Short mmCIF file of C-alpha atoms and ligand atoms in Angstrom, two decimals:
data_model
loop_
_atom_site.label_atom_id
_atom_site.label_comp_id
_atom_site.label_asym_id
_atom_site.label_seq_id
_atom_site.Cartn_x
_atom_site.Cartn_y
_atom_site.Cartn_z
CA MET A 1 82.51 82.88 90.81
CA THR A 2 78.94 82.43 90.44
CA SER A 3 76.97 84.32 87.74
CA THR A 4 74.70 87.23 88.40
CA THR A 5 73.08 86.84 84.95
CA PRO A 6 70.10 84.72 85.08
CA GLU A 7 69.11 84.32 81.74
CA LEU A 8 72.58 82.47 80.93
CA ARG A 9 72.43 79.27 79.35
CA THR A 10 74.28 76.71 81.72
CA LEU A 11 76.30 74.08 79.54
CA ASP A 12 75.90 70.42 79.62
CA ASN A 13 78.44 67.77 79.86
CA TYR A 14 77.99 65.11 77.17
CA VAL A 15 78.33 61.48 78.75
CA GLY A 16 77.19 57.90 77.26
CA GLY A 17 75.74 59.34 74.19
CA ALA A 18 73.51 62.22 75.79
CA TRP A 19 73.70 65.73 77.06
CA THR A 20 73.78 65.49 80.85
CA PRO A 21 73.59 68.45 83.42
CA ALA A 22 76.73 68.30 85.93
CA SER A 23 75.57 67.18 89.19
CA VAL A 24 77.01 70.15 90.81
CA SER A 25 75.42 73.66 91.00
CA GLU A 26 78.55 75.54 91.01
CA THR A 27 79.43 77.44 87.77
CA LEU A 28 81.73 79.67 86.14
CA ASP A 29 80.80 82.44 83.58
CA VAL A 30 82.25 82.40 80.24
CA ILE A 31 83.60 85.67 79.42
CA ALA A 32 83.76 87.46 75.87
CA PRO A 33 87.25 88.75 75.96
CA ALA A 34 86.57 91.58 73.39
CA SER A 35 83.45 92.90 75.55
CA GLY A 36 83.70 91.37 79.10
CA ALA A 37 79.82 90.06 78.35
CA PRO A 38 79.03 86.75 79.88
CA LEU A 39 78.42 84.19 77.03
CA ALA A 40 77.36 81.18 78.90
CA ARG A 41 77.64 79.23 82.45
CA VAL A 42 80.04 76.48 82.42
CA PRO A 43 79.50 73.94 85.23
CA LEU A 44 82.45 73.04 87.62
CA SER A 45 81.89 69.32 87.53
CA ALA A 46 83.00 67.12 90.22
CA ALA A 47 84.29 63.71 90.51
CA ALA A 48 80.99 61.88 90.38
CA ASP A 49 80.57 63.60 86.84
CA VAL A 50 84.19 62.08 85.58
CA ASP A 51 83.23 58.94 87.31
CA ALA A 52 80.00 58.93 85.05
CA ALA A 53 81.89 59.51 82.04
CA VAL A 54 84.68 57.00 82.68
CA SER A 55 82.07 54.06 83.39
CA ALA A 56 80.19 55.07 80.12
CA ALA A 57 83.47 55.12 78.18
CA ARG A 58 84.62 51.71 79.69
CA ALA A 59 81.13 50.22 78.89
CA ALA A 60 81.52 51.38 75.11
CA LEU A 61 85.06 50.02 74.68
CA PRO A 62 84.49 46.53 73.79
CA ALA A 63 81.93 47.00 71.21
CA TRP A 64 83.90 49.88 69.88
CA ARG A 65 87.39 48.16 69.34
CA ASP A 66 85.27 45.56 67.55
CA VAL A 67 84.02 47.89 65.08
CA ASN A 68 86.44 47.18 62.18
CA VAL A 69 89.08 49.93 61.55
CA ILE A 70 87.70 50.89 58.16
CA GLU A 71 84.42 51.67 59.29
CA ARG A 72 86.08 53.57 62.29
CA ALA A 73 88.09 55.47 59.71
CA ARG A 74 84.68 56.10 57.54
CA ARG A 75 83.21 57.73 60.80
CA LEU A 76 86.21 60.05 60.59
CA PHE A 77 85.66 61.01 57.07
CA ARG A 78 82.16 62.00 57.92
CA LEU A 79 83.03 63.90 60.72
CA ARG A 80 85.41 65.86 58.67
CA GLU A 81 82.50 66.65 56.23
CA LEU A 82 80.32 67.74 59.21
CA LEU A 83 83.31 70.00 60.45
CA VAL A 84 83.60 71.55 57.02
CA ALA A 85 80.28 72.29 56.92
CA ARG A 86 80.24 74.17 60.00
CA GLN A 87 83.61 75.40 59.93
CA GLU A 88 82.65 79.36 59.78
CA GLU A 89 80.63 78.76 62.80
CA LEU A 90 83.21 76.96 64.62
CA ALA A 91 85.68 79.90 63.91
CA ARG A 92 83.06 82.47 65.05
CA SER A 93 82.86 80.29 68.18
CA VAL A 94 86.55 80.47 69.05
CA THR A 95 86.84 84.20 68.20
CA ALA A 96 83.93 84.90 70.68
CA GLU A 97 85.12 83.04 73.61
CA MET A 98 88.75 83.28 73.00
CA GLY A 99 89.29 86.47 71.29
CA LYS A 100 91.52 85.83 68.47
CA THR A 101 90.83 87.24 65.20
CA LEU A 102 88.75 85.49 62.86
CA ALA A 103 91.65 84.75 60.63
CA ASP A 104 93.40 83.19 63.24
CA ALA A 105 90.15 81.36 64.21
CA ARG A 106 89.66 80.19 60.80
CA ALA A 107 93.12 78.77 60.53
CA GLU A 108 92.81 76.96 63.75
CA VAL A 109 89.51 75.04 62.61
CA ALA A 110 91.20 74.32 59.33
CA ARG A 111 94.09 72.82 61.39
CA ALA A 112 91.62 70.55 63.62
CA ILE A 113 90.17 69.31 60.31
CA GLU A 114 93.65 68.44 58.90
CA MET A 115 93.98 66.28 62.41
CA VAL A 116 90.98 64.33 61.19
CA GLU A 117 91.99 63.97 57.79
CA ALA A 118 95.64 62.71 58.91
CA ALA A 119 93.55 60.19 61.46
CA THR A 120 91.41 58.54 58.56
CA ALA A 121 94.70 56.98 57.56
CA ILE A 122 94.25 54.85 60.63
CA PRO A 123 93.90 51.25 58.44
CA THR A 124 97.45 52.22 57.46
CA THR A 125 98.92 53.69 60.36
CA MET A 126 97.97 51.19 62.93
CA GLN A 127 99.32 48.31 60.84
CA GLY A 128 101.81 46.23 62.71
CA ARG A 129 104.68 44.21 61.38
CA ILE A 130 105.55 40.55 60.84
CA LEU A 131 108.86 38.78 60.62
CA GLU A 132 108.83 35.08 58.99
CA ASP A 133 111.09 32.56 60.45
CA VAL A 134 112.49 34.00 63.61
CA SER A 135 113.56 30.41 64.23
CA ARG A 136 112.96 27.30 62.01
CA GLY A 137 108.94 27.53 61.07
CA ILE A 138 108.45 30.13 63.44
CA ASP A 139 107.10 33.67 62.75
CA ALA A 140 106.83 36.87 64.92
CA GLU A 141 104.40 39.49 64.60
CA THR A 142 103.46 42.75 66.35
CA ILE A 143 99.86 43.98 66.41
CA ARG A 144 98.73 47.31 67.72
CA GLN A 145 95.41 47.45 69.99
CA PRO A 146 93.79 50.33 71.60
CA VAL A 147 95.02 51.16 75.02
CA GLY A 148 91.59 51.72 76.64
CA VAL A 149 89.90 54.59 77.86
CA CYS A 150 92.04 58.03 77.24
CA ALA A 151 91.12 61.52 78.25
CA ALA A 152 92.66 64.96 77.13
CA ILE A 153 92.78 68.10 79.22
CA ALA A 154 93.02 71.38 77.24
CA PRO A 155 94.28 74.91 77.37
CA PHE A 156 92.41 77.93 76.74
CA ASN A 157 94.31 79.19 73.72
CA PHE A 158 93.13 76.88 71.00
CA PRO A 159 89.66 75.93 71.89
CA MET A 160 89.06 73.79 68.88
CA MET A 161 92.50 72.45 67.74
CA VAL A 162 94.19 71.42 70.92
CA PRO A 163 91.38 68.75 71.67
CA PHE A 164 91.68 67.43 68.15
CA TRP A 165 95.41 66.63 68.57
CA PHE A 166 93.95 63.52 70.19
CA LEU A 167 90.34 63.00 69.71
CA PRO A 168 90.27 61.52 65.91
CA PHE A 169 93.53 59.62 66.57
CA ALA A 170 92.23 58.22 69.77
CA ILE A 171 88.89 57.10 68.50
CA GLY A 172 90.33 55.89 65.17
CA CYS A 173 92.65 53.49 67.33
CA GLY A 174 89.46 52.02 68.85
CA ASN A 175 89.90 53.76 72.30
CA ALA A 176 87.27 55.47 74.03
CA PHE A 177 87.58 59.11 74.89
CA VAL A 178 86.64 61.89 77.62
CA LEU A 179 87.35 65.46 77.08
CA LYS A 180 87.93 67.97 79.65
CA PRO A 181 88.06 71.63 77.68
CA SER A 182 89.23 74.68 79.14
CA GLU A 183 86.63 76.15 81.50
CA GLN A 184 87.57 79.48 80.06
CA VAL A 185 86.63 78.54 76.47
CA PRO A 186 84.00 75.43 76.64
CA MET A 187 81.63 76.62 74.09
CA THR A 188 83.41 75.33 70.78
CA GLN A 189 83.51 72.05 71.98
CA GLN A 190 79.76 72.08 72.73
CA LEU A 191 79.17 72.54 69.06
CA VAL A 192 82.00 69.88 68.33
CA PHE A 193 80.10 67.42 70.35
CA GLU A 194 76.60 68.22 68.74
CA LEU A 195 78.58 67.24 65.49
CA LEU A 196 79.88 64.13 67.34
CA HIS A 197 76.41 63.08 68.30
CA GLU A 198 75.29 62.97 64.76
CA LEU A 199 78.31 60.27 63.71
CA GLU A 200 75.93 57.99 65.94
CA LEU A 201 79.28 56.25 67.61
CA PRO A 202 78.13 53.92 70.18
CA ALA A 203 76.99 55.72 73.34
CA GLY A 204 80.23 56.40 75.55
CA VAL A 205 82.81 56.54 72.78
CA VAL A 206 83.18 60.17 73.23
CA ASN A 207 82.26 62.21 76.55
CA LEU A 208 82.76 65.72 77.33
CA VAL A 209 83.12 66.82 81.02
CA ASN A 210 83.32 70.58 81.58
CA GLY A 211 85.03 71.99 84.84
CA GLY A 212 88.42 72.98 86.25
CA ARG A 213 90.95 71.54 88.71
CA ASP A 214 88.66 68.95 90.33
CA VAL A 215 87.64 67.48 86.99
CA VAL A 216 91.45 67.31 86.00
CA GLU A 217 92.38 65.74 89.51
CA ALA A 218 89.62 63.05 89.38
CA LEU A 219 90.62 62.23 85.79
CA LEU A 220 94.13 61.80 86.92
CA ASP A 221 93.25 59.63 89.85
CA HIS A 222 90.83 57.65 88.02
CA PRO A 223 91.63 53.70 87.83
CA GLY A 224 89.43 53.37 84.85
CA ILE A 225 91.38 55.82 83.05
CA ASP A 226 94.60 54.34 80.78
CA ALA A 227 96.23 57.31 78.98
CA ILE A 228 96.20 61.17 79.71
CA SER A 229 96.90 63.98 77.03
CA PHE A 230 97.63 67.32 78.67
CA VAL A 231 98.31 70.60 77.02
CA GLY A 232 98.85 73.68 79.35
CA SER A 233 101.16 75.59 81.39
CA ALA A 234 104.51 74.00 82.40
CA PRO A 235 103.66 73.61 86.32
CA VAL A 236 100.31 72.09 85.75
CA ALA A 237 102.09 69.71 83.20
CA LYS A 238 104.35 68.54 85.73
CA LEU A 239 101.65 67.94 88.19
CA VAL A 240 99.47 66.07 85.61
CA TYR A 241 102.69 63.87 84.67
CA GLU A 242 103.46 63.05 88.33
CA ARG A 243 99.82 62.43 89.50
CA ALA A 244 98.86 60.17 86.50
CA ALA A 245 102.01 58.39 86.54
CA LYS A 246 101.35 57.44 90.10
CA THR A 247 98.52 55.44 88.99
CA GLY A 248 100.20 53.87 86.24
CA LYS A 249 98.73 55.88 83.60
CA ARG A 250 100.47 56.66 80.12
CA VAL A 251 100.99 60.42 79.88
CA GLN A 252 101.87 62.88 77.48
CA ALA A 253 102.07 66.37 78.90
CA LEU A 254 102.86 69.53 76.74
CA GLY A 255 103.92 72.59 78.74
CA GLY A 256 104.87 76.26 78.57
CA ALA A 257 107.02 77.81 76.21
CA LYS A 258 109.72 80.70 75.79
CA ASN A 259 110.44 80.88 71.89
CA HIS A 260 113.26 82.34 70.67
CA MET A 261 113.68 83.73 66.93
CA VAL A 262 117.10 84.11 65.76
CA VAL A 263 117.69 86.63 63.22
CA MET A 264 121.23 86.63 61.16
CA PRO A 265 122.57 89.53 59.25
CA ASP A 266 121.81 87.89 55.90
CA ALA A 267 118.10 87.86 56.88
CA VAL A 268 115.60 88.96 54.15
CA ILE A 269 114.29 91.87 56.21
CA ASP A 270 110.71 92.34 54.96
CA LYS A 271 110.11 88.78 55.14
CA THR A 272 111.66 88.55 58.49
CA VAL A 273 109.68 91.27 59.88
CA SER A 274 106.39 89.67 58.80
CA GLY A 275 107.31 86.62 60.12
CA LEU A 276 108.03 87.82 63.46
CA ILE A 277 104.99 89.94 63.62
CA GLY A 278 102.95 87.14 62.90
CA SER A 279 104.47 84.94 65.56
CA ALA A 280 104.90 87.48 68.45
CA PHE A 281 101.57 89.06 67.90
CA GLY A 282 99.24 86.56 66.21
CA ALA A 283 96.57 85.62 68.83
CA ALA A 284 97.69 88.43 71.00
CA GLY A 285 100.90 86.47 71.83
CA GLN A 286 98.73 83.47 73.32
CA ARG A 287 100.29 80.63 71.35
CA CYS A 288 102.75 78.20 72.70
CA MET A 289 104.59 78.55 69.49
CA ALA A 290 104.58 82.40 69.54
CA GLY A 291 108.21 83.83 69.31
CA SER A 292 108.60 86.04 72.47
CA VAL A 293 112.20 86.61 72.05
CA VAL A 294 114.22 87.85 69.04
CA VAL A 295 117.83 87.19 69.22
CA THR A 296 119.73 89.70 66.64
CA VAL A 297 123.16 88.33 65.43
CA GLY A 298 125.57 91.25 64.88
CA GLU A 299 124.42 93.86 62.48
CA ALA A 300 121.12 92.28 62.02
CA HIS A 301 119.80 94.39 65.02
CA GLU A 302 120.65 97.71 63.20
CA ARG A 303 118.64 96.52 60.02
CA LEU A 304 115.83 94.94 61.75
CA LEU A 305 114.70 97.18 64.42
CA GLU A 306 113.38 100.18 62.66
CA PRO A 307 111.04 97.99 60.17
CA LEU A 308 110.07 95.92 63.00
CA VAL A 309 108.79 98.94 65.17
CA ALA A 310 107.13 100.56 62.04
CA ALA A 311 105.13 97.13 61.23
CA THR A 312 104.25 96.65 64.93
CA ARG A 313 103.07 100.47 65.21
CA ALA A 314 100.78 99.74 62.14
CA LEU A 315 98.73 96.71 63.48
CA THR A 316 95.23 97.49 64.60
CA VAL A 317 94.06 96.17 68.01
CA GLY A 318 90.34 95.59 68.16
CA ASP A 319 87.90 92.99 68.60
CA GLY A 320 88.95 89.88 66.59
CA ALA A 321 85.40 89.77 65.08
CA ASP A 322 86.22 93.02 63.15
CA ALA A 323 87.92 92.31 59.86
CA GLN A 324 90.17 95.19 60.29
CA SER A 325 91.68 93.95 63.34
CA ASP A 326 94.92 92.58 63.74
CA VAL A 327 95.60 91.70 67.23
CA GLY A 328 92.71 90.65 69.47
CA PRO A 329 92.17 91.04 73.13
CA VAL A 330 93.83 88.61 75.38
CA ILE A 331 91.85 85.93 77.42
CA SER A 332 90.80 88.15 80.66
CA CYS A 333 91.26 91.36 82.09
CA ALA A 334 93.41 89.44 84.74
CA ALA A 335 95.64 88.12 81.94
CA ARG A 336 96.11 91.70 80.67
CA ASP A 337 96.98 93.00 84.02
CA ARG A 338 99.42 90.11 84.63
CA ILE A 339 101.07 90.92 81.05
CA ALA A 340 101.00 94.93 81.71
CA GLY A 341 102.84 94.07 84.81
CA TRP A 342 105.54 92.08 82.97
CA ILE A 343 105.92 94.92 81.01
CA ASP A 344 106.23 97.34 84.04
CA SER A 345 108.87 95.17 85.75
CA ALA A 346 111.09 94.84 82.85
CA ALA A 347 111.22 98.56 82.18
CA ALA A 348 112.09 98.91 86.03
CA GLU A 349 114.84 96.47 85.05
CA GLY A 350 116.44 98.84 82.35
CA ALA A 351 114.53 97.25 79.15
CA GLU A 352 113.66 99.89 76.88
CA VAL A 353 109.86 100.10 75.89
CA VAL A 354 110.08 101.06 71.98
CA VAL A 355 106.40 100.30 71.45
CA ASP A 356 103.97 100.28 74.52
CA GLY A 357 100.82 98.31 74.05
CA ARG A 358 99.88 99.62 77.28
CA GLU A 359 98.88 102.85 75.54
CA GLY A 360 96.74 103.93 72.66
CA LEU A 361 93.86 101.77 73.47
CA ASP A 362 91.10 104.52 73.54
CA GLY A 363 88.05 103.89 71.67
CA LEU A 364 87.84 99.92 72.53
CA PRO A 365 85.29 98.74 74.61
CA ASP A 366 85.51 99.19 78.61
CA GLY A 367 84.87 95.68 79.24
CA GLY A 368 87.36 94.23 76.81
CA SER A 369 90.87 92.78 77.80
CA PHE A 370 92.75 94.53 75.25
CA LEU A 371 96.60 95.17 75.34
CA GLY A 372 98.48 96.30 72.46
CA PRO A 373 101.83 94.76 70.84
CA THR A 374 104.78 95.47 72.61
CA ILE A 375 108.72 95.62 71.84
CA LEU A 376 111.08 95.68 74.64
CA ASP A 377 114.46 96.26 73.30
CA GLY A 378 118.17 96.15 75.36
CA VAL A 379 116.76 93.11 77.18
CA THR A 380 119.59 90.80 78.46
CA PRO A 381 119.17 87.06 78.94
CA GLN A 382 119.43 87.39 82.64
CA MET A 383 116.25 89.37 83.05
CA PRO A 384 113.07 87.31 84.26
CA ILE A 385 111.20 88.99 80.84
CA ALA A 386 113.70 86.96 78.89
CA GLN A 387 113.35 83.63 80.86
CA GLU A 388 109.60 83.34 81.89
CA GLU A 389 106.85 82.75 79.71
CA VAL A 390 104.54 85.89 79.55
CA PHE A 391 101.99 84.73 77.41
CA GLY A 392 100.94 87.90 75.58
CA PRO A 393 101.73 90.29 72.90
CA VAL A 394 105.33 91.26 74.13
CA LEU A 395 108.27 91.03 72.01
CA THR A 396 111.79 91.07 73.86
CA VAL A 397 114.99 91.87 71.69
CA ILE A 398 118.20 90.64 72.78
CA ARG A 399 121.45 91.24 71.03
CA ALA A 400 124.19 88.69 70.41
CA GLU A 401 127.38 89.03 68.42
CA THR A 402 127.66 85.61 66.82
CA LEU A 403 125.52 82.57 65.86
CA ASP A 404 127.39 80.58 68.92
CA GLU A 405 126.36 83.25 71.28
CA ALA A 406 122.76 83.03 69.90
CA ILE A 407 122.61 79.17 70.23
CA ALA A 408 123.94 79.53 73.94
CA ILE A 409 121.21 82.03 74.92
CA VAL A 410 118.51 79.89 73.44
CA ASN A 411 120.00 76.72 74.93
CA ALA A 412 120.11 78.28 78.14
CA SER A 413 115.99 78.62 78.44
CA ARG A 414 114.74 75.82 80.66
CA PHE A 415 111.92 75.48 77.94
CA GLY A 416 112.52 74.15 74.43
CA ASN A 417 109.10 74.25 72.46
CA GLY A 418 109.90 76.08 69.38
CA THR A 419 112.31 78.25 67.78
CA SER A 420 113.22 79.93 64.25
CA ILE A 421 116.17 81.24 62.49
CA PHE A 422 115.95 83.99 59.82
CA THR A 423 118.74 83.51 57.47
CA GLU A 424 119.89 83.09 53.86
CA SER A 425 122.82 80.88 54.76
CA GLY A 426 122.82 77.17 54.42
CA PRO A 427 125.75 76.48 56.85
CA ALA A 428 124.03 78.71 59.50
CA VAL A 429 120.87 76.74 59.18
CA ARG A 430 122.39 73.39 59.47
CA ARG A 431 124.42 74.69 62.76
CA TYR A 432 121.38 75.82 64.12
CA ARG A 433 118.86 72.98 63.29
CA HIS A 434 121.94 70.45 64.71
CA ASP A 435 122.59 72.10 68.10
CA VAL A 436 119.27 73.87 69.13
CA GLU A 437 117.50 72.33 71.95
CA ALA A 438 114.01 72.39 70.84
CA GLY A 439 111.19 70.33 69.35
CA MET A 440 109.89 72.12 66.43
CA VAL A 441 112.31 74.57 64.48
CA GLY A 442 111.38 77.11 61.77
CA VAL A 443 113.51 78.30 58.91
CA ASN A 444 112.48 81.40 57.89
CA ILE A 445 109.14 80.60 59.24
CA GLY A 446 107.82 82.47 62.47
CA VAL A 447 105.56 79.94 63.89
CA ALA A 448 106.78 76.35 63.26
CA ALA A 449 103.04 75.28 63.43
CA PRO A 450 101.75 71.69 64.05
CA VAL A 451 101.30 69.88 60.79
CA ALA A 452 98.91 66.91 61.39
CA PHE A 453 101.16 64.45 59.62
CA PHE A 454 104.09 65.09 61.83
CA PRO A 455 104.60 64.81 65.55
CA PHE A 456 104.64 67.97 67.58
CA SER A 457 106.01 68.85 70.78
CA GLY A 458 108.63 70.47 72.69
CA TRP A 459 111.73 69.47 74.88
CA LYS A 460 112.93 70.19 78.30
CA ASP A 461 110.42 71.86 80.61
CA SER A 462 107.90 72.36 77.61
CA PHE A 463 107.17 68.72 77.54
CA LEU A 464 107.01 65.52 79.82
CA GLY A 465 106.55 62.19 78.16
CA ASP A 466 107.77 60.35 75.25
CA LEU A 467 105.34 60.37 72.57
CA HIS A 468 104.34 63.80 70.93
CA ALA A 469 101.25 64.72 69.60
CA HIS A 470 99.86 63.75 66.35
CA GLY A 471 101.60 62.35 63.28
CA PRO A 472 103.07 58.83 64.00
CA ASP A 473 103.43 59.43 67.63
CA ALA A 474 99.75 59.59 67.93
CA VAL A 475 99.14 55.99 66.77
CA ASP A 476 102.07 55.07 69.16
CA PHE A 477 100.58 56.85 72.11
CA PHE A 478 96.82 55.61 71.51
CA THR A 479 97.74 51.84 70.96
CA ARG A 480 99.52 49.01 72.91
CA LYS A 481 101.66 46.76 71.12
CA LYS A 482 101.08 42.89 71.26
CA THR A 483 103.87 40.79 69.98
CA VAL A 484 102.69 37.18 68.94
CA THR A 485 105.02 34.36 68.13
CA SER A 486 103.52 31.37 66.39
CA ARG A 487 104.16 27.91 64.94
CA TRP A 488 102.03 25.62 63.00
CA PHE A 489 102.42 21.67 62.91
CA GLY A 490 100.58 20.80 60.00
CA ASP A 491 102.26 20.72 56.56
CA GLY A 492 99.61 22.82 54.88
CA GLN A 493 98.39 19.98 52.43
CA GLY A 494 95.59 18.64 54.32
CA THR A 495 97.05 16.98 57.45
CA GLY A 496 96.53 19.63 60.12
CA SER A 497 93.32 19.43 62.25
CA TYR A 498 91.63 21.92 60.26
CA PHE A 499 91.74 19.64 57.22
CA VAL A 500 90.91 16.39 59.16
CA GLU A 501 87.67 17.99 60.49
CA GLN A 502 86.42 18.79 57.02
P1 LIG B 601 96.84 76.06 82.47
O1 LIG B 601 97.70 75.15 82.58
O2 LIG B 601 96.28 77.28 83.47
O3 LIG B 601 95.24 75.22 82.07
C1 LIG B 601 95.34 73.80 81.31
C2 LIG B 601 94.28 73.01 81.69
O4 LIG B 601 94.70 72.52 83.24
C3 LIG B 601 92.78 73.82 81.79
O5 LIG B 601 91.83 72.74 81.27
C4 LIG B 601 92.67 73.80 83.43
O6 LIG B 601 91.35 73.52 83.73
C5 LIG B 601 93.68 72.72 84.11
N1 LIG B 601 94.34 73.40 85.44
C6 LIG B 601 94.69 74.46 85.60
N2 LIG B 601 95.27 74.55 86.85
C7 LIG B 601 95.33 73.51 87.27
C8 LIG B 601 95.56 72.76 88.41
N3 LIG B 601 96.41 73.53 89.39
N4 LIG B 601 95.62 71.40 88.74
C9 LIG B 601 94.84 70.90 87.53
N5 LIG B 601 94.49 71.47 86.47
C10 LIG B 601 94.73 72.69 86.29
O7 LIG B 601 97.06 76.65 80.90
P2 LIG B 601 96.10 77.65 80.09
O8 LIG B 601 96.42 79.15 80.76
O9 LIG B 601 94.75 77.40 80.00
O10 LIG B 601 96.91 77.82 78.46
C11 LIG B 601 98.06 78.22 78.22
C12 LIG B 601 99.32 77.62 78.69
O11 LIG B 601 99.18 76.50 77.78
C13 LIG B 601 100.52 78.40 78.11
O12 LIG B 601 101.71 78.12 79.14
C14 LIG B 601 101.07 77.77 76.99
O13 LIG B 601 102.39 77.79 76.41
C15 LIG B 601 100.48 76.02 77.05
N6 LIG B 601 100.25 75.67 75.95
C16 LIG B 601 101.04 74.73 75.41
C17 LIG B 601 101.02 74.36 74.15
C18 LIG B 601 102.05 73.25 73.71
O14 LIG B 601 101.63 72.38 72.67
N7 LIG B 601 103.06 72.69 74.29
C19 LIG B 601 99.82 74.23 73.35
C20 LIG B 601 98.91 75.27 73.97
C21 LIG B 601 99.31 76.00 75.20
#
C-alpha cells in the first residue's frame, strides 16, 4: 500500500551508528488500531539495506567483542536507566501502534526492562568451566565467545518486549545485532534505538532495518549473519528455520500457539475466572501465551460457565489508551474480519456463541478494528476452531470427563506453547506437569508469562530449534564454546622460558 497522507513521517533505518533512509521508496502506512489513522510510513527496505546493516555489524564486531565484559554489562545498566526514564512514553507508543491497553503495554515494557536486568549478569553467566588434570599435568577448559552477527525478526504483538528477548543478551555476549521489527508496529523500536544511540556503542553494534518479507529473506540468505532469532506465526517460523539452516546459521524460531487451560472441579472459581479472562482477552487475545481453549473436567463446567460469562460481559471494549478499557482493538481491520470469520464458521459447525463479540460495538470509532470478547461453548476437539490459532479475543470451551481425557485433548494439539491447570489438587498438578506436552506450564496462573531469568519457548509446532529465548539459554545461543586443553613444561619455580627471559 502506498501512503496517501503526504505529511506523514517516513521512518529511517539505523545502520552503522546513524539514522539512514532506506534505499527504496516503497512504504506502508503504520495504522493506529484504535482509530484507523495513519501514524507514520514504514519503508519496505531491500536486500541492499540489509547488506549495509550486516556490513556495519561485521565491521563493529572485532572491537566490540574486545570491550571487556564488565564494561559491556555497564552499558546494559545504562540502557536500563534510559529505558526506565522513558518507560511511560514507550508504553504509550506500544498502545498507539499495537492497540493493547496501557496496563498491558506498561507490563510489556516492564518485562523488556527485566530482560536487560537479566542480561547485566553476563560477567557471571558467560563464564566457562575448567577441569584440572584431565590427564597428568593437563587441564581442560571451555570458554564462551560471541557467535558473531546475530539478527532478530519480530512479530506485531509485542513491539517492545520480543526484540528484548534477544538484543540485550546478544550484545552483552559481545555480538553485533540487526533487528527487523514487525512492519505493522515499527515505531516503538525507533524510540528504543534513539536510546541505544545515547549509549555510544561502537558504530554498527546495533542496527535496525525496517521492512517485511524481503528484509527477512535477505537476512536468512546473507552469509554475513551467523544466528537468527525469529518470533511469529508457525508457517513463517518453519520457513525461517529451513531457509536459515540452509546457509548454516544457528536458528531459534518461536512460532504460533493454541493454548489450553484445564479447569478441575476443585478449582477456586473466582480466581480461576479472573485468570481465564486475563489470559483469553488480555491484549485482545493477541498473545502467544493467550489461553484460547478452556477444558473443563467433570462438574467444573457447571461451576465455571455462568461466572465466566458474567465476567466476560462486564469487560469494556475501547481505545487501549482510555483508562476504562479492558480490551483494546485487534491489530487491523483485516485481522478483525478474519477473527469474526472464525466465529461465524464455528457457529455454523454447531458451537454455541454464549458471548458474541461481534455485537455491542456501537459508539466505538468507525475506523478502529474492534471486536469484543467472545465465548464459544459446546466446542469439540475435532472442530477447526479448537485446533487452529485464531489470535483474537475468542475463548472456546470443551468438556472432558476426567483429567486423563483433558490431557489427551491438550496433547493432541500440534502446538505446545503454553498451558495452565486450575486446581487445588497437588496430585492433579503433578500429573499434569509431568504428562503435558508444552514448553510453558501455569498452575493457577492464566498466562505462564516469560520470566527473564528462565528460558521461554514452546514445544512441537510452536518452536523450531534447540535453545529457547532468554534465561540461561540466551547465553548458550549467543555464544560459541571453545574447549582448550593445555599443559606447561616448566615447574613454576623459575625454570620456564618466562623466568629465563626475566
Ligand atoms: P508473522 O509470522 O506474520 O510475522 C512475523 C515476522 O515475520 C514479521 O516481522 C513479518 O514481517 C515476517 N514475515 C511475515 N510473513 C513472512 C513471510 N512470508 N516470509 C518472511 N517473513 C515474513 O506473525 P505476526 O502476525 O506478526 O505475529 C503473530 C504470530 O506470532 C502469532 O502466530 C503468535 O502466536 C506468534 N507469536 C509467537 C510467540 C512465541 O513466543 N512463540 C510470541 C509472540 C508471537
